[in-house]
Amino acid sequence: MAEYTLSVTTGAMLHAGTFDNLFVTLVGTEGQSGRTQLTSAGLGNDTGKVGTFAVTTAFTLGCLLLLKVEKDPFHEFKDQDWFCATILVRTPEKDDVFFPCYKWLSRGELVMLRGGRATKVFEDMHPRLKKHRKEELVQQKLTYKWDEYAEGMPYVFSIKDVNRIPTEARYSFSKAAEFAYRQNYAKEELSEKGIRYSTERWESFEAMMKVSWFPRSPLSEMVPQLWRNDDFFAYQFLNGVNVYVIRRCSELPSNFPVTEDMVSPFLDNGTTLTKEMERGNIFIVDYKIMEGLPTTIMDGKRVPLTAALCLLYMTPEKKLMPIAIQLGQTPSKDNPIFLPSDSEVDWLLAKLYVRHADTISSQLVSHLHNTHLIAEVFAMATLRNLPMIHPLYKLLIPHHRSTLYANTIARATLYGPGRALDNSALSAEGQVQLMRRALAQLTYHSLCPHKDIAARGLEAVPNFYYRDDALRLWNIIHSFVKAVVSYYYPSDSEVLADSELQEWVAEIFNYGFLGNISSGFPSSFQTVEELIKYVTMVIFTASARHASVNMGQMNYLVWIPNAPLLLHRPPPSVKGNATMDDLLLTLPNKSIGTLSMSLAWFLGKKYDDFVPLGQYPQHFSEPAALKMIEDFQAELSTLSKAIVKRNKDLDLPYLYLNPKEVENSVTI
Ligand code: FE2
């Protein structure tokens, strides 16, 4: 007789336990066990519980290959899914074999698990393992099918109904409940105040202040006081929610004819625009990507969306200040260049149209397209091409948690025809056109912060906290990925021989970047070094980059004049005529304004089941890999402390790349 001891762990989330009968079968090189019941009394309905069970066989099974787990198809109680987290098997030879599962099982379902050391496809020698590996991917490709959302955009997960998404890809019960509560809270509050469908304009800024019903962050409380200030306006290009547009300006674009005379009053004594451009003190934000997009029709007219340009100056006091704004790409008499010396209202209006373009760019380009949709492509490729036993599956799967679900919800409620963003300046067709342009412009370098910062000439900009934190975080992620990848791929030949890995990157290239060679994204890997950089980029995009555009919404985007999704009036074509009432009539009406506030509120919120960067459910069993994760966590913790310390001395702290505040994956 031989005895195998199983430690079976139920997930720690709400409703993970079950009263159903469970069965296991062990499969080894020398035979398999009988179908053995794990009594429900041993696991019960508790979450996070570890039950210990014995499986007895006549002879030892040799090397353990697979573990079949089944949930009884017949039971007198109501069906209750069970979340099987992990199973640890101690063999009669006293070896421990670890089987990660992390799946929900319904009544009558079974799952066949692989355990032990992570392997690549060419390392599996046993025919049973080879067959299982193939079958797992066939099944995954049936479950996770690509769908073309729109021509010229990244492909997406084919399932459109969130209720049909596999259970393990969904939100946890607690997050789903919290999400629904927040949505309903916002809707009911707006209905109660009679503004949910109100097309009335705001009578005053005070009225806007009063409508802020929800708990606000300390930083968001400051924005209504600061939004008119030039330094706050400029600060957001470096440390707000859209830090991906600003670049150094060493030569004025030909369509932005700012003269020395225009801006000399705003430069330091004795200097000129030309000199400051040479010194690297002039910067530009250019929203050319918005030019000519079809906008929403309201009251029979298309609402404006200006492809604005704004020139900025870094003062000797190291303060970034706007010095010229043009509200369109074509200079003309009707498209004047606005200056800080114009009337207060003219200058404020000019900045408002820039903020409008920046908000659309922030939400649809930097956030939705460049993080959510790109992260979805990474997740799909992993689920379809890498079996659970693959080392890169184990490394990456925590960075794909909830991404498909969050994006499916976004497609059902946020963007596309009849969705919430129809209330923005861009119609559904405009949203698609903008994201099509975003993909056409996206390059591999732009997703790697060192290259991105260098390409935009921002290496030496003072007080650029996003850059400081992003580069440190990239380096920490890179060191971790380098350790893990080098351990499993000791030489380039392993990378070349891993057909699953090559299919993974090829799918991302074809379905995400549409085979665009000029984007610089690879379609295959030749070396370990290439693989390390790419995997670092995948993790950085799904975690840090997303945090940089998501978490600050709660602070910067809830104040309507700082983040208008729609403006009702065209930009001024002459100076000197506008009044403060004109500005109020330009701002989004009550229903649209409060919709964008509530979106920023419930999307930028940290949810209860938040998992910070580097906290992983156990997938690896090799002590070396577990130690690498520990080292990674220690590095992240050191960075976190340094960022907290730095922020203590700042009037406006930069909070979003503190590793403790960065979520592992795109979850909302
Ligand atoms: Fe997000």
XYZ file of C-alpha atoms and ligand atoms in Angstrom:
669
model
C 0.000 0.000 0.000
C 1.116 3.545 -0.704
C -0.355 6.680 0.823
C -0.510 10.152 -0.731
C -1.412 13.070 1.532
C -3.277 15.953 -0.111
C -3.544 19.457 1.353
C -6.439 21.049 -0.516
C -6.843 24.828 -0.212
C -10.106 26.608 -0.919
C -9.845 30.197 -2.156
C -9.991 32.941 0.463
C -12.613 35.028 -1.355
C -16.305 35.318 -0.518
C -18.441 32.225 -1.376
C -15.420 30.085 -2.322
C -16.432 27.051 -0.231
C -18.868 24.252 -1.040
C -20.818 21.423 0.594
C -20.646 19.326 -2.568
C -18.716 16.074 -2.746
C -15.309 16.349 -4.354
C -13.192 13.636 -5.939
C -9.572 13.380 -6.972
C -7.623 10.942 -9.110
C -3.816 10.902 -9.132
C -2.078 9.977 -12.376
C 1.554 8.831 -12.319
C 4.047 7.244 -14.676
C 3.340 3.823 -13.152
C -0.441 3.969 -12.943
C -3.290 5.939 -11.409
C -5.220 5.965 -8.175
C -8.878 5.167 -7.799
C -11.386 8.032 -7.864
C -11.161 9.114 -4.243
C -13.698 11.257 -2.410
C -12.587 14.291 -0.429
C -15.318 14.570 2.161
C -17.100 17.893 2.225
C -16.764 17.688 6.003
C -13.038 18.135 5.425
C -13.475 21.371 3.481
C -16.927 22.640 4.341
C -18.260 25.991 3.318
C -15.382 27.997 4.773
C -13.198 30.166 2.582
C -9.432 29.915 2.740
C -9.665 26.543 4.476
C -7.036 23.837 4.006
C -8.370 20.286 4.156
C -6.044 17.292 4.515
C -6.927 14.008 2.843
C -5.311 10.674 2.131
C -5.362 8.843 -1.187
C -4.309 5.232 -0.881
C -3.063 3.099 -3.750
C -1.925 -0.535 -4.009
C 1.449 0.526 -5.410
C 3.353 3.732 -5.706
C 2.370 5.647 -8.856
C 5.911 6.579 -9.872
C 6.450 10.169 -10.958
C 3.224 12.183 -10.514
C 1.999 13.616 -13.810
C -1.548 14.876 -13.396
C -4.217 15.385 -10.796
C -7.877 15.168 -11.736
C -10.298 17.120 -9.523
C -14.052 16.614 -9.888
C -17.116 18.095 -8.323
C -19.960 15.627 -7.749
C -22.670 15.964 -10.400
C -25.342 14.838 -7.919
C -25.965 16.322 -4.513
C -29.054 17.085 -2.483
C -28.029 20.677 -1.613
C -28.215 23.671 -3.948
C -25.235 23.889 -6.322
C -22.504 26.119 -4.996
C -19.349 26.685 -7.046
C -16.082 25.836 -5.341
C -12.903 27.820 -5.836
C -10.061 25.334 -5.743
C -6.924 27.374 -5.077
C -4.110 24.818 -4.773
C -3.433 21.182 -3.925
C -0.165 20.043 -2.412
C 0.535 16.313 -2.684
C 3.052 14.570 -0.427
C 4.070 11.307 -2.057
C 5.004 8.069 -0.241
C 8.601 8.972 -1.189
C 8.142 12.197 0.857
C 8.325 14.483 -2.177
C 5.994 17.485 -2.293
C 4.305 18.182 -5.629
C 2.452 21.491 -5.884
C -0.598 21.790 -8.163
C -1.885 25.361 -8.642
C -5.499 25.451 -9.786
C -7.196 28.829 -9.094
C -10.428 27.802 -10.805
C -14.117 27.757 -9.939
C -15.706 24.330 -10.309
C -19.447 23.914 -10.811
C -21.362 20.731 -10.117
C -20.310 18.020 -12.572
C -17.175 19.889 -13.692
C -13.673 18.469 -13.630
C -10.241 19.918 -14.078
C -6.985 18.140 -14.905
C -4.028 19.821 -13.204
C -0.300 19.804 -13.915
C 2.026 20.051 -10.952
C 5.682 20.466 -10.175
C 8.370 22.450 -11.931
C 7.413 24.884 -14.689
C 8.205 23.434 -18.096
C 8.479 24.631 -21.648
C 6.941 22.651 -24.478
C 10.143 20.876 -25.536
C 10.837 19.732 -21.967
C 7.737 17.531 -21.705
C 8.783 13.982 -22.593
C 5.938 11.824 -21.307
C 3.226 11.216 -23.931
C 0.476 11.809 -21.366
C 1.889 15.247 -20.532
C 2.358 16.152 -24.186
C -1.255 15.205 -24.893
C -2.554 17.115 -21.879
C -0.563 20.204 -22.837
C -2.008 20.188 -26.348
C -5.558 19.578 -25.160
C -5.358 22.376 -22.600
C -4.486 24.903 -25.302
C -7.142 23.603 -27.700
C -9.725 24.145 -24.959
C -8.351 27.577 -24.079
C -8.504 28.665 -27.713
C -12.158 27.627 -27.833
C -12.939 29.567 -24.657
C -10.911 32.693 -25.428
C -11.620 33.628 -29.041
C -10.521 36.831 -30.742
C -13.042 39.264 -32.150
C -12.463 42.289 -34.375
C -14.023 45.227 -32.526
C -13.488 47.645 -35.406
C -11.129 47.793 -38.340
C -7.790 49.309 -37.366
C -8.255 48.657 -33.638
C -6.765 45.901 -31.470
C -8.768 42.657 -31.425
C -10.757 41.921 -28.280
C -12.235 38.990 -26.352
C -15.215 37.664 -28.326
C -17.658 37.297 -25.421
C -19.915 40.334 -25.157
C -22.202 39.255 -22.322
C -20.382 39.508 -18.983
C -22.512 36.675 -17.593
C -21.007 34.268 -20.124
C -17.407 35.027 -19.171
C -15.649 32.078 -17.481
C -16.090 32.407 -13.731
C -12.379 32.692 -12.929
C -12.067 35.627 -15.322
C -14.831 37.584 -13.585
C -14.738 40.054 -10.728
C -14.871 38.583 -7.249
C -18.279 38.645 -5.561
C -17.121 41.431 -3.265
C -15.802 43.606 -6.103
C -18.900 43.027 -8.250
C -21.070 44.086 -5.301
C -18.941 47.160 -4.557
C -18.878 48.150 -8.236
C -22.662 47.861 -8.559
C -23.161 49.760 -5.300
C -20.994 52.662 -6.464
C -22.710 52.857 -9.844
C -26.162 52.859 -8.282
C -25.123 55.274 -5.545
C -24.033 57.798 -8.158
C -27.149 57.298 -10.307
C -29.580 57.554 -7.427
C -27.923 60.616 -5.981
C -28.047 62.359 -9.355
C -31.687 61.361 -9.865
C -32.612 62.575 -6.386
C -31.024 65.938 -7.062
C -32.869 66.120 -10.388
C -29.724 66.480 -12.446
C -29.266 63.001 -13.903
C -31.012 64.003 -17.151
C -30.829 67.771 -16.746
C -29.722 69.718 -19.805
C -29.560 72.908 -17.738
C -26.288 74.808 -17.669
C -24.458 75.623 -14.466
C -25.438 78.897 -12.880
C -22.148 79.227 -10.997
C -18.968 77.415 -9.967
C -20.384 77.292 -6.431
C -23.299 75.217 -7.715
C -20.785 72.740 -9.110
C -19.039 72.571 -5.758
C -22.314 71.766 -4.010
C -23.144 68.885 -6.315
C -20.035 66.966 -5.214
C -21.897 64.530 -3.044
C -19.412 61.711 -2.734
C -16.428 61.277 -0.421
C -13.548 63.174 -1.981
C -9.818 62.759 -1.747
C -7.726 65.541 -0.137
C -6.136 66.328 -3.502
C -9.469 66.575 -5.294
C -10.553 69.133 -2.682
C -7.692 71.340 -3.834
C -8.483 71.252 -7.564
C -11.481 73.650 -7.440
C -9.148 76.174 -5.777
C -6.268 75.626 -8.194
C -7.729 74.965 -11.637
C -7.485 78.584 -12.824
C -3.784 78.854 -11.968
C -1.279 78.603 -14.791
C 1.231 76.608 -12.775
C -1.403 74.014 -11.813
C -2.557 73.817 -15.438
C 1.012 73.108 -16.555
C 1.864 70.834 -13.626
C -0.716 68.318 -14.799
C 1.175 67.664 -18.045
C 4.031 66.298 -15.948
C 2.302 64.799 -12.941
C -1.419 64.575 -13.640
C -3.356 61.729 -15.269
C -2.093 62.265 -18.823
C 1.673 62.611 -18.729
C 2.158 61.130 -22.196
C 1.628 64.177 -24.446
C 4.178 66.798 -23.375
C 7.524 66.950 -25.179
C 10.481 69.295 -25.383
C 10.198 71.866 -28.153
C 13.458 72.715 -29.876
C 11.794 74.191 -32.941
C 8.338 75.685 -33.272
C 6.002 73.755 -35.561
C 5.340 75.745 -38.746
C 1.600 75.818 -37.951
C 2.140 77.469 -34.548
C 3.601 80.889 -35.384
C 4.434 82.145 -31.895
C 6.717 85.199 -32.143
C 9.414 86.459 -29.804
C 7.346 89.578 -29.127
C 4.309 87.564 -28.112
C 6.017 85.601 -25.376
C 8.915 87.784 -24.235
C 6.840 89.271 -21.324
C 6.515 85.767 -19.868
C 10.173 84.796 -20.146
C 12.941 85.716 -17.748
C 14.632 89.082 -18.286
C 17.227 89.158 -21.018
C 16.324 85.873 -22.607
C 14.413 84.941 -25.764
C 12.241 82.102 -26.971
C 15.001 80.949 -29.320
C 17.563 80.896 -26.524
C 15.208 79.048 -24.190
C 14.427 76.461 -26.865
C 18.177 75.912 -27.247
C 18.536 75.531 -23.474
C 15.775 72.934 -23.377
C 13.346 75.059 -21.369
C 10.476 75.168 -23.848
C 7.885 72.401 -24.098
C 4.825 71.738 -26.188
C 1.592 69.766 -26.000
C 0.017 69.152 -29.383
C -3.394 67.474 -29.781
C -3.130 67.063 -33.542
C -4.555 63.549 -33.087
C -7.986 65.180 -32.505
C -8.048 67.024 -35.839
C -11.135 66.440 -37.960
C -12.709 63.728 -35.795
C -16.511 63.432 -36.140
C -17.914 64.862 -32.927
C -21.264 64.391 -31.207
C -24.234 66.235 -32.665
C -26.136 68.265 -30.100
C -29.034 70.605 -30.881
C -28.388 69.970 -34.546
C -24.741 71.032 -34.403
C -21.476 69.224 -33.925
C -19.855 70.036 -30.579
C -16.256 71.295 -30.732
C -13.101 69.308 -30.117
C -10.045 71.431 -30.717
C -6.744 70.028 -31.906
C -5.079 72.560 -29.613
C -1.408 73.463 -29.256
C 0.114 74.858 -26.084
C 3.641 76.156 -25.541
C 5.156 75.969 -22.053
C 8.191 77.492 -20.381
C 10.242 76.104 -17.499
C 11.078 79.188 -15.420
C 14.384 79.651 -13.558
C 12.335 78.883 -10.410
C 11.673 75.456 -11.975
C 7.997 76.100 -12.496
C 6.383 75.042 -15.752
C 4.093 77.766 -17.126
C 1.918 78.014 -20.269
C 2.951 80.928 -22.491
C 0.895 80.526 -25.683
C -2.176 78.564 -26.828
C -3.637 78.070 -30.293
C -7.000 76.303 -30.472
C -6.574 74.546 -33.801
C -3.908 73.273 -36.143
C -4.289 75.905 -38.856
C -3.170 79.408 -37.929
C -5.428 82.195 -39.163
C -6.968 85.478 -38.183
C -9.918 83.520 -36.736
C -7.637 81.236 -34.792
C -5.617 83.666 -32.681
C -2.764 82.707 -30.402
C -3.909 83.267 -26.827
C -1.454 84.615 -24.268
C -1.370 84.910 -20.462
C -1.654 88.683 -20.923
C -5.086 88.381 -22.588
C -8.192 89.042 -20.526
C -8.692 86.620 -17.657
C -11.706 85.028 -19.356
C -10.018 84.667 -22.759
C -6.995 82.984 -21.241
C -9.137 80.775 -19.021
C -11.255 79.765 -22.018
C -8.132 78.956 -24.039
C -6.876 76.723 -21.223
C -10.327 75.128 -20.948
C -10.196 73.923 -24.576
C -6.732 72.490 -23.950
C -8.010 70.686 -20.847
C -10.927 69.392 -22.927
C -8.621 67.949 -25.597
C -6.378 66.561 -22.869
C -9.308 64.878 -21.081
C -10.434 63.146 -24.281
C -6.826 62.157 -24.988
C -6.392 60.963 -21.426
C -9.523 58.795 -21.345
C -9.566 57.333 -24.833
C -5.911 57.245 -25.881
C -3.683 57.055 -22.804
C -6.126 55.118 -20.641
C -8.615 53.042 -22.630
C -6.528 52.270 -25.696
C -2.926 52.289 -24.533
C -3.507 50.393 -21.306
C -6.903 48.606 -21.194
C -7.086 47.389 -24.782
C -3.383 46.619 -25.079
C -3.427 44.754 -21.750
C -6.420 42.761 -23.025
C -4.371 41.623 -26.025
C -1.570 40.472 -23.707
C -4.075 38.598 -21.513
C -5.773 36.913 -24.461
C -2.452 35.807 -25.952
C -1.325 34.324 -22.623
C -4.591 32.445 -22.042
C -4.600 31.062 -25.599
C -0.950 30.152 -26.065
C 0.679 29.378 -22.738
C -0.441 26.347 -20.712
C -0.628 26.698 -16.940
C 2.647 24.827 -16.482
C 4.578 27.280 -18.684
C 6.916 29.549 -16.662
C 5.639 32.670 -18.399
C 2.030 31.741 -17.708
C 2.961 31.521 -14.032
C 4.742 34.858 -14.199
C 2.126 36.747 -16.201
C -1.277 35.436 -15.214
C -1.543 37.609 -12.058
C -0.958 40.626 -14.343
C -4.021 39.705 -16.409
C -6.446 39.344 -13.504
C -9.923 40.771 -14.266
C -8.744 42.576 -17.413
C -11.051 40.762 -19.848
C -13.982 41.260 -17.507
C -13.294 44.960 -16.912
C -12.993 45.563 -20.660
C -16.149 43.616 -21.458
C -18.018 45.814 -18.967
C -16.433 48.886 -20.575
C -17.666 47.798 -24.010
C -21.146 47.148 -22.626
C -21.460 50.420 -20.732
C -18.688 52.932 -21.429
C -17.663 53.212 -25.083
C -19.345 52.431 -28.379
C -22.827 53.285 -29.700
C -25.292 54.247 -26.980
C -22.753 53.948 -24.167
C -21.782 56.523 -21.533
C -19.052 58.176 -23.620
C -21.661 59.074 -26.223
C -22.109 62.024 -23.871
C -18.554 63.122 -24.549
C -17.401 65.220 -27.498
C -16.862 62.072 -29.526
C -19.598 59.974 -31.046
C -19.031 56.214 -31.217
C -17.546 56.635 -34.706
C -15.295 59.418 -33.424
C -14.141 57.228 -30.544
C -13.193 54.451 -32.963
C -11.394 56.864 -35.279
C -9.403 58.313 -32.391
C -8.370 54.899 -31.081
C -7.484 53.799 -34.629
C -5.100 56.794 -34.769
C -3.798 55.899 -31.307
C -2.899 52.401 -32.468
C -1.290 53.691 -35.664
C 0.932 55.952 -33.527
C 1.743 53.430 -30.805
C 5.309 52.154 -30.838
C 7.198 49.616 -28.759
C 9.482 52.408 -27.531
C 6.540 54.512 -26.369
C 5.578 51.724 -23.932
C 9.095 51.556 -22.465
C 9.570 54.581 -20.162
C 13.342 55.080 -20.697
C 12.856 55.260 -24.458
C 9.650 57.245 -24.176
C 11.151 59.877 -21.887
C 14.244 60.182 -24.101
C 12.190 60.427 -27.295
C 10.209 63.288 -25.764
C 13.368 65.032 -24.532
C 12.231 64.999 -20.894
C 15.298 63.474 -19.199
C 16.285 66.654 -17.356
C 12.932 68.277 -16.589
C 12.781 69.245 -12.901
C 9.900 68.122 -10.659
C 8.835 65.402 -13.078
C 7.820 62.823 -10.496
C 6.084 60.499 -12.956
C 9.395 60.076 -14.769
C 11.397 59.559 -11.576
C 9.017 56.909 -10.244
C 8.352 55.221 -13.590
C 12.045 54.714 -14.337
C 12.754 53.281 -10.890
C 9.747 51.024 -11.099
C 10.707 49.857 -14.592
C 14.203 49.021 -13.353
C 12.825 46.983 -10.430
C 10.386 45.087 -12.658
C 13.165 44.555 -15.209
C 15.530 43.056 -12.578
C 12.818 40.688 -11.397
C 11.849 39.620 -14.920
C 15.513 39.182 -15.799
C 16.012 36.841 -12.843
C 12.939 34.732 -13.636
C 13.380 34.602 -17.402
C 17.122 33.852 -17.218
C 16.385 31.013 -14.793
C 13.961 29.323 -17.175
C 15.744 30.344 -20.387
C 19.493 29.965 -19.718
C 20.340 30.614 -23.375
C 18.907 32.031 -26.572
C 18.415 28.536 -27.966
C 15.655 27.867 -25.381
C 13.871 31.015 -26.495
C 14.110 29.991 -30.152
C 12.914 26.453 -29.389
C 9.860 27.508 -27.388
C 7.134 27.330 -30.015
C 4.412 28.327 -27.513
C 6.309 31.483 -26.596
C 6.856 32.343 -30.260
C 3.143 31.887 -30.953
C 2.346 34.076 -27.957
C 4.354 37.031 -29.232
C 3.190 36.474 -32.827
C -0.460 36.621 -31.734
C 0.139 39.861 -29.848
C 1.836 41.309 -32.921
C -0.933 40.225 -35.297
C -4.062 40.760 -33.183
C -2.858 43.674 -31.058
C -0.557 45.633 -33.331
C -2.143 44.365 -36.562
C 1.159 43.209 -38.004
C 2.501 46.756 -38.220
C 6.268 46.313 -38.570
C 6.967 50.043 -38.282
C 5.527 50.003 -34.728
C 8.746 48.293 -33.640
C 6.881 45.557 -31.755
C 8.528 42.190 -32.372
C 6.687 39.288 -33.981
C 9.207 36.743 -32.657
C 12.033 36.519 -30.136
C 15.615 35.634 -30.997
C 17.319 36.243 -27.662
C 16.773 36.039 -23.913
C 17.454 39.760 -23.678
C 14.649 40.590 -26.126
C 12.284 38.408 -24.128
C 13.214 40.082 -20.823
C 12.570 43.564 -22.190
C 9.254 42.552 -23.730
C 7.922 40.801 -20.607
C 8.975 43.833 -18.536
C 6.972 46.029 -20.907
C 3.923 43.750 -20.584
C 4.009 43.858 -16.771
C 4.787 47.587 -16.656
C 1.899 48.419 -19.023
C -0.656 46.316 -17.132
C 0.406 47.625 -13.741
C 2.351 50.907 -13.553
C 1.252 52.530 -16.791
C -2.377 51.779 -16.052
C -2.033 53.097 -12.490
C -0.555 56.332 -13.862
C -3.684 57.021 -15.922
C -6.311 55.448 -13.699
C -5.767 56.299 -10.057
C -5.445 60.066 -10.479
C -8.912 60.330 -12.027
C -10.305 60.527 -8.527
C -8.173 63.623 -7.891
C -8.005 65.542 -11.158
C -11.061 64.578 -13.186
C -13.896 65.091 -10.733
C -13.802 68.882 -11.025
C -15.741 69.589 -14.232
C -13.848 72.727 -15.440
C -10.587 70.840 -15.086
C -11.743 67.830 -17.084
C -14.665 68.587 -19.403
C -15.628 65.656 -21.632
C -17.704 67.969 -23.804
C -17.897 71.712 -24.431
C -21.052 73.270 -25.854
C -19.630 76.297 -27.643
C -16.948 76.632 -30.334
C -13.640 78.179 -29.306
C -13.443 81.985 -29.514
C -12.272 83.326 -32.862
C -11.557 86.808 -31.533
C -10.186 88.105 -28.290
C -11.891 90.434 -25.851
C -15.548 89.488 -26.256
C -15.989 86.605 -23.828
C -17.443 86.931 -20.330
C -17.469 84.585 -17.351
C -21.077 83.711 -18.267
C -19.836 82.581 -21.678
C -17.437 80.285 -19.914
C -20.226 78.775 -17.805
C -22.351 78.301 -20.945
C -19.409 76.558 -22.615
C -18.985 73.995 -19.843
C -20.808 70.647 -20.025
C -24.420 70.834 -18.874
C -25.474 69.365 -15.537
C -26.134 65.787 -16.637
C -22.975 65.502 -18.742
C -20.803 67.276 -16.190
C -21.931 65.091 -13.328
C -21.699 61.952 -15.448
C -17.995 62.593 -16.001
C -17.569 63.345 -12.290
C -19.194 60.074 -11.303
C -17.186 58.106 -13.886
C -13.958 59.521 -12.497
C -15.159 58.726 -9.020
C -16.018 55.085 -9.439
C -13.307 54.245 -11.967
C -10.489 55.936 -10.051
C -11.440 54.390 -6.725
C -9.363 51.708 -5.058
C -11.566 48.633 -4.581
C -11.518 46.251 -1.636
C -10.002 43.321 -3.518
C -7.112 45.445 -4.847
C -3.923 43.381 -5.246
C -0.760 45.500 -5.225
C 2.104 45.018 -7.633
C 4.221 41.975 -6.785
C 1.685 40.187 -4.563
C 1.136 36.857 -6.267
C -0.972 33.781 -5.617
C 1.503 30.914 -5.656
C 1.987 29.475 -9.144
C 5.675 28.599 -8.998
C 6.953 25.790 -6.794
C 10.697 26.135 -7.439
C 12.384 27.715 -4.382
C 14.581 29.845 -6.688
C 11.526 31.466 -8.301
C 9.851 32.005 -4.927
C 12.994 33.747 -3.682
C 12.983 36.021 -6.746
C 9.426 37.063 -5.907
C 10.478 37.798 -2.333
C 13.373 39.950 -3.562
C 11.032 41.762 -5.934
C 8.625 42.519 -3.096
C 11.475 43.836 -0.956
C 12.630 46.171 -3.750
C 9.087 47.425 -4.271
C 8.724 48.065 -0.576
C 11.940 50.126 -0.521
C 10.711 52.210 -3.447
C 7.350 52.656 -1.794
C 8.994 54.081 1.332
C 11.153 56.443 -0.737
C 8.116 57.751 -2.628
C 6.140 58.294 0.579
C 9.103 60.229 2.009
C 9.465 62.346 -1.136
C 5.743 63.107 -1.221
C 5.761 64.426 2.342
C 7.619 67.518 1.134
C 5.399 68.188 -1.865
C 2.370 70.483 -1.975
C 0.903 68.202 -4.616
C 2.177 64.682 -3.992
C 2.625 62.278 -6.906
C 0.859 59.162 -5.628
C 0.189 56.890 -8.560
C 3.414 54.918 -8.974
C 3.930 54.114 -5.335
C 4.092 50.286 -5.681
C 1.624 49.919 -2.827
C -0.899 51.897 -4.872
C -0.167 50.199 -8.199
C -2.437 47.266 -8.942
C -0.946 44.122 -10.478
C -3.300 44.256 -13.434
C -5.898 46.334 -15.248
C -9.014 45.613 -13.239
C -11.089 48.768 -13.727
Fe -8.660 51.792 -15.942
